[in-house]
Amino acid sequence: METPSRSLNNETIPIHVLHKVPSGNGPYVRAKHAQIVEKDPEAAIIWFWEAINARDKTDSALKDMAMVMKQLNRTEEAIRIVKSVRTVCPKNSQESIDNVLMDLYKKCGKVDEQIAMLKHKLKKIFIGETFNGRTTKAARSHGKKFQVSVKQETSRLLGNLGWAYMQKPNYIAAEVVYRKAQMVDPDANKALNLCHCLIKQGRREEAASILDDVFRGKFPGFDDDKSRNRAEQLGSELKENDPILQSLKFEEDDFIEALQRWANPRKSKRLPIFEEISQHADDITC
């Protein structure tokens, strides 16, 4: 393939440099050119197949083709292809192929497959295959490389597993997983998901206690608007689903203060309205 160029600020820049695609004449290069430069996904898929058959960057061709097919809403087909072709890919590419499969499973709502994959990845960490005895490994997100620890990766996978159980919905299993994730590497997002699981099980006292800890800043990650909005929504849901709280006409700040007193009856003077609730505090398992 010839390497065309484009003039930019009086400088001639090769197209492959301008569009950040590989250079050369092989089928994988042609596939990337069709995908990114020509923006022809169907042609790109044909060339990715050529690359796979020619063993030209097989794993990269497979993963890139799967993502193009996902964009074309051919997700089910992409899943079948990835499962059948991954056997010819190098061993060190299998983890990234697992990540592609997870993305495809999410796209088409295959929750059971997500759960099985997440359990598989957690097992690999447990037996030492993922990190190969090291305490960290290289990871990539949005084109940037960074190091992730065993603890961080375990907590991330547990968080994803908890979310998958919530989609079934199996809030009991999700609760167990989120509690384990919080033991490994706690953060506000997983605490809020745990709170949601407890609300769905009708265990409002426990949910209120966890939500109180979130508002008090006991978990990292509560400094962004998304987490704060989610916490406020859960607080409103607690209020709406409780006949006693629902009868009160508090402003938002008053409600949060009342919620904190409810969740921590021994730390502050009780509001009269919470006497009936807080007298059962000893029966609450947090």
PDB file of C-alpha atoms in Angstrom, residues 64-212:
ATOM      1  CA  ASP A  64     -10.526  -4.800  16.323  1.00  0.00           C
ATOM      2  CA  MET A  65     -12.912  -6.737  14.075  1.00  0.00           C
ATOM      3  CA  ALA A  66     -15.126  -7.578  17.060  1.00  0.00           C
ATOM      4  CA  MET A  67     -15.375  -3.897  17.975  1.00  0.00           C
ATOM      5  CA  VAL A  68     -16.256  -2.920  14.397  1.00  0.00           C
ATOM      6  CA  MET A  69     -18.946  -5.609  14.316  1.00  0.00           C
ATOM      7  CA  LYS A  70     -20.288  -4.322  17.628  1.00  0.00           C
ATOM      8  CA  GLN A  71     -20.664  -0.872  16.076  1.00  0.00           C
ATOM      9  CA  LEU A  72     -22.643  -2.484  13.253  1.00  0.00           C
ATOM     10  CA  ASN A  73     -24.928  -4.246  15.769  1.00  0.00           C
ATOM     11  CA  ARG A  74     -23.512  -7.626  14.786  1.00  0.00           C
ATOM     12  CA  THR A  75     -22.630  -8.410  18.400  1.00  0.00           C
ATOM     13  CA  GLU A  76     -23.896 -11.992  18.544  1.00  0.00           C
ATOM     14  CA  GLU A  77     -21.879 -12.839  15.448  1.00  0.00           C
ATOM     15  CA  ALA A  78     -18.819 -11.160  16.935  1.00  0.00           C
ATOM     16  CA  ILE A  79     -19.117 -13.272  20.098  1.00  0.00           C
ATOM     17  CA  ARG A  80     -19.192 -16.501  18.078  1.00  0.00           C
ATOM     18  CA  ILE A  81     -16.160 -15.443  16.052  1.00  0.00           C
ATOM     19  CA  VAL A  82     -14.108 -14.396  19.074  1.00  0.00           C
ATOM     20  CA  LYS A  83     -14.805 -17.695  20.833  1.00  0.00           C
ATOM     21  CA  SER A  84     -13.798 -19.744  17.798  1.00  0.00           C
ATOM     22  CA  VAL A  85     -10.724 -17.757  16.710  1.00  0.00           C
ATOM     23  CA  ARG A  86      -9.173 -16.986  20.083  1.00  0.00           C
ATOM     24  CA  THR A  87      -7.620 -20.475  20.188  1.00  0.00           C
ATOM     25  CA  VAL A  88      -5.055 -19.433  17.549  1.00  0.00           C
ATOM     26  CA  CYS A  89      -4.122 -16.236  19.431  1.00  0.00           C
ATOM     27  CA  PRO A  90      -1.071 -15.997  21.708  1.00  0.00           C
ATOM     28  CA  LYS A  91      -1.475 -16.906  25.361  1.00  0.00           C
ATOM     29  CA  ASN A  92      -0.513 -13.416  26.509  1.00  0.00           C
ATOM     30  CA  SER A  93      -3.439 -11.952  24.546  1.00  0.00           C
ATOM     31  CA  GLN A  94      -6.143 -14.070  26.186  1.00  0.00           C
ATOM     32  CA  GLU A  95      -6.844 -11.633  29.023  1.00  0.00           C
ATOM     33  CA  SER A  96      -7.449  -8.732  26.639  1.00  0.00           C
ATOM     34  CA  ILE A  97      -9.667 -11.005  24.520  1.00  0.00           C
ATOM     35  CA  ASP A  98     -11.650 -11.784  27.686  1.00  0.00           C
ATOM     36  CA  ASN A  99     -12.155  -8.032  28.094  1.00  0.00           C
ATOM     37  CA  VAL A 100     -13.475  -7.783  24.537  1.00  0.00           C
ATOM     38  CA  LEU A 101     -15.910 -10.618  25.215  1.00  0.00           C
ATOM     39  CA  MET A 102     -17.086  -8.871  28.380  1.00  0.00           C
ATOM     40  CA  ASP A 103     -17.798  -5.739  26.368  1.00  0.00           C
ATOM     41  CA  LEU A 104     -19.760  -7.751  23.811  1.00  0.00           C
ATOM     42  CA  TYR A 105     -21.729  -9.555  26.534  1.00  0.00           C
ATOM     43  CA  LYS A 106     -22.719  -6.197  28.035  1.00  0.00           C
ATOM     44  CA  LYS A 107     -23.792  -4.888  24.635  1.00  0.00           C
ATOM     45  CA  CYS A 108     -26.292  -7.712  24.074  1.00  0.00           C
ATOM     46  CA  GLY A 109     -27.360  -8.135  27.709  1.00  0.00           C
ATOM     47  CA  LYS A 110     -25.837 -11.573  28.354  1.00  0.00           C
ATOM     48  CA  VAL A 111     -25.707 -11.244  32.148  1.00  0.00           C
ATOM     49  CA  ASP A 112     -25.059 -14.925  32.925  1.00  0.00           C
ATOM     50  CA  GLU A 113     -22.081 -14.913  30.551  1.00  0.00           C
ATOM     51  CA  GLN A 114     -20.750 -11.758  32.224  1.00  0.00           C
ATOM     52  CA  ILE A 115     -20.992 -13.411  35.630  1.00  0.00           C
ATOM     53  CA  ALA A 116     -19.197 -16.541  34.418  1.00  0.00           C
ATOM     54  CA  MET A 117     -16.434 -14.451  32.829  1.00  0.00           C
ATOM     55  CA  LEU A 118     -15.942 -12.323  35.947  1.00  0.00           C
ATOM     56  CA  LYS A 119     -15.726 -15.425  38.141  1.00  0.00           C
ATOM     57  CA  HIS A 120     -13.177 -16.861  35.717  1.00  0.00           C
ATOM     58  CA  LYS A 121     -11.056 -13.696  35.889  1.00  0.00           C
ATOM     59  CA  LEU A 122     -11.242 -13.635  39.687  1.00  0.00           C
ATOM     60  CA  LYS A 123     -10.155 -17.278  39.819  1.00  0.00           C
ATOM     61  CA  LYS A 124      -7.143 -16.479  37.630  1.00  0.00           C
ATOM     62  CA  ILE A 125      -6.119 -13.761  40.071  1.00  0.00           C
ATOM     63  CA  PHE A 126      -6.560 -16.161  43.001  1.00  0.00           C
ATOM     64  CA  ILE A 127      -4.331 -18.854  41.475  1.00  0.00           C
ATOM     65  CA  GLY A 128      -1.733 -16.266  40.428  1.00  0.00           C
ATOM     66  CA  GLU A 129      -2.082 -16.426  36.646  1.00  0.00           C
ATOM     67  CA  THR A 130      -3.142 -12.833  36.019  1.00  0.00           C
ATOM     68  CA  PHE A 131      -0.259 -11.072  37.760  1.00  0.00           C
ATOM     69  CA  ASN A 132       2.316 -13.877  37.399  1.00  0.00           C
ATOM     70  CA  GLY A 133       3.515 -13.413  40.981  1.00  0.00           C
ATOM     71  CA  ARG A 134       3.874  -9.629  40.669  1.00  0.00           C
ATOM     72  CA  THR A 135       2.005  -7.102  42.815  1.00  0.00           C
ATOM     73  CA  THR A 136       1.063  -4.877  39.850  1.00  0.00           C
ATOM     74  CA  LYS A 137       0.485  -5.207  36.127  1.00  0.00           C
ATOM     75  CA  ALA A 138       0.272  -2.814  33.193  1.00  0.00           C
ATOM     76  CA  ALA A 139      -3.210  -1.786  32.073  1.00  0.00           C
ATOM     77  CA  ARG A 140      -4.592   0.546  29.433  1.00  0.00           C
ATOM     78  CA  SER A 141      -7.646   2.795  29.436  1.00  0.00           C
ATOM     79  CA  HIS A 142      -8.612   5.333  26.758  1.00  0.00           C
ATOM     80  CA  GLY A 143      -5.201   4.947  25.159  1.00  0.00           C
ATOM     81  CA  LYS A 144      -3.262   5.602  28.373  1.00  0.00           C
ATOM     82  CA  LYS A 145      -1.085   3.050  30.149  1.00  0.00           C
ATOM     83  CA  PHE A 146      -0.987   2.754  33.927  1.00  0.00           C
ATOM     84  CA  GLN A 147      -0.185   0.260  36.682  1.00  0.00           C
ATOM     85  CA  VAL A 148      -2.937  -1.557  38.575  1.00  0.00           C
ATOM     86  CA  SER A 149      -2.416  -3.526  41.794  1.00  0.00           C
ATOM     87  CA  VAL A 150      -3.808  -6.939  42.696  1.00  0.00           C
ATOM     88  CA  LYS A 151      -6.061  -5.278  45.260  1.00  0.00           C
ATOM     89  CA  GLN A 152      -7.398  -2.718  42.787  1.00  0.00           C
ATOM     90  CA  GLU A 153      -8.084  -5.293  40.078  1.00  0.00           C
ATOM     91  CA  THR A 154      -9.764  -7.689  42.509  1.00  0.00           C
ATOM     92  CA  SER A 155     -11.993  -4.928  43.851  1.00  0.00           C
ATOM     93  CA  ARG A 156     -12.839  -3.750  40.331  1.00  0.00           C
ATOM     94  CA  LEU A 157     -13.855  -7.235  39.216  1.00  0.00           C
ATOM     95  CA  LEU A 158     -15.891  -7.801  42.373  1.00  0.00           C
ATOM     96  CA  GLY A 159     -17.630  -4.484  41.760  1.00  0.00           C
ATOM     97  CA  ASN A 160     -18.464  -5.529  38.207  1.00  0.00           C
ATOM     98  CA  LEU A 161     -19.686  -8.904  39.451  1.00  0.00           C
ATOM     99  CA  GLY A 162     -21.933  -7.208  41.977  1.00  0.00           C
ATOM    100  CA  TRP A 163     -23.342  -4.985  39.249  1.00  0.00           C
ATOM    101  CA  ALA A 164     -24.008  -8.012  37.037  1.00  0.00           C
ATOM    102  CA  TYR A 165     -25.929  -9.710  39.863  1.00  0.00           C
ATOM    103  CA  MET A 166     -27.966  -6.532  40.276  1.00  0.00           C
ATOM    104  CA  GLN A 167     -29.036  -6.776  36.633  1.00  0.00           C
ATOM    105  CA  LYS A 168     -30.542 -10.255  37.068  1.00  0.00           C
ATOM    106  CA  PRO A 169     -31.745  -9.015  39.644  1.00  0.00           C
ATOM    107  CA  ASN A 170     -30.220 -11.016  42.512  1.00  0.00           C
ATOM    108  CA  TYR A 171     -29.721  -8.451  45.268  1.00  0.00           C
ATOM    109  CA  ILE A 172     -28.716 -11.025  47.892  1.00  0.00           C
ATOM    110  CA  ALA A 173     -25.777 -12.252  45.798  1.00  0.00           C
ATOM    111  CA  ALA A 174     -24.923  -8.667  44.814  1.00  0.00           C
ATOM    112  CA  GLU A 175     -24.848  -7.640  48.482  1.00  0.00           C
ATOM    113  CA  VAL A 176     -22.414 -10.443  49.372  1.00  0.00           C
ATOM    114  CA  VAL A 177     -20.103  -9.506  46.498  1.00  0.00           C
ATOM    115  CA  TYR A 178     -20.172  -5.764  47.234  1.00  0.00           C
ATOM    116  CA  ARG A 179     -19.400  -6.371  50.912  1.00  0.00           C
ATOM    117  CA  LYS A 180     -16.381  -8.429  49.878  1.00  0.00           C
ATOM    118  CA  ALA A 181     -15.305  -5.731  47.419  1.00  0.00           C
ATOM    119  CA  GLN A 182     -15.503  -3.110  50.170  1.00  0.00           C
ATOM    120  CA  MET A 183     -13.284  -5.275  52.366  1.00  0.00           C
ATOM    121  CA  VAL A 184     -10.655  -5.413  49.617  1.00  0.00           C
ATOM    122  CA  ASP A 185     -10.626  -1.784  48.431  1.00  0.00           C
ATOM    123  CA  PRO A 186     -13.560   0.375  49.587  1.00  0.00           C
ATOM    124  CA  ASP A 187     -14.930   3.306  47.620  1.00  0.00           C
ATOM    125  CA  ALA A 188     -18.090   5.408  47.495  1.00  0.00           C
ATOM    126  CA  ASN A 189     -19.471   3.924  44.291  1.00  0.00           C
ATOM    127  CA  LYS A 190     -19.506   0.353  45.598  1.00  0.00           C
ATOM    128  CA  ALA A 191     -20.885   1.574  48.939  1.00  0.00           C
ATOM    129  CA  LEU A 192     -23.785   3.228  47.104  1.00  0.00           C
ATOM    130  CA  ASN A 193     -24.448   0.057  45.127  1.00  0.00           C
ATOM    131  CA  LEU A 194     -24.454  -1.912  48.384  1.00  0.00           C
ATOM    132  CA  CYS A 195     -26.911   0.597  49.801  1.00  0.00           C
ATOM    133  CA  HIS A 196     -29.132   0.085  46.742  1.00  0.00           C
ATOM    134  CA  CYS A 197     -29.076  -3.707  47.262  1.00  0.00           C
ATOM    135  CA  LEU A 198     -30.138  -3.303  50.874  1.00  0.00           C
ATOM    136  CA  ILE A 199     -32.975  -0.955  49.953  1.00  0.00           C
ATOM    137  CA  LYS A 200     -34.249  -3.479  47.418  1.00  0.00           C
ATOM    138  CA  GLN A 201     -34.273  -6.096  50.189  1.00  0.00           C
ATOM    139  CA  GLY A 202     -36.243  -3.810  52.488  1.00  0.00           C
ATOM    140  CA  ARG A 203     -33.311  -3.410  54.912  1.00  0.00           C
ATOM    141  CA  ARG A 204     -33.574   0.359  55.206  1.00  0.00           C
ATOM    142  CA  GLU A 205     -31.768   0.716  58.538  1.00  0.00           C
ATOM    143  CA  GLU A 206     -28.600  -0.921  57.186  1.00  0.00           C
ATOM    144  CA  ALA A 207     -28.866   1.081  53.971  1.00  0.00           C
ATOM    145  CA  ALA A 208     -29.220   4.315  55.953  1.00  0.00           C
ATOM    146  CA  SER A 209     -26.106   3.491  57.990  1.00  0.00           C
ATOM    147  CA  ILE A 210     -23.997   2.926  54.872  1.00  0.00           C
ATOM    148  CA  LEU A 211     -25.406   6.044  53.217  1.00  0.00           C
ATOM    149  CA  ASP A 212     -24.513   8.035  56.315  1.00  0.00           C
TER     150      ASP A 212
END
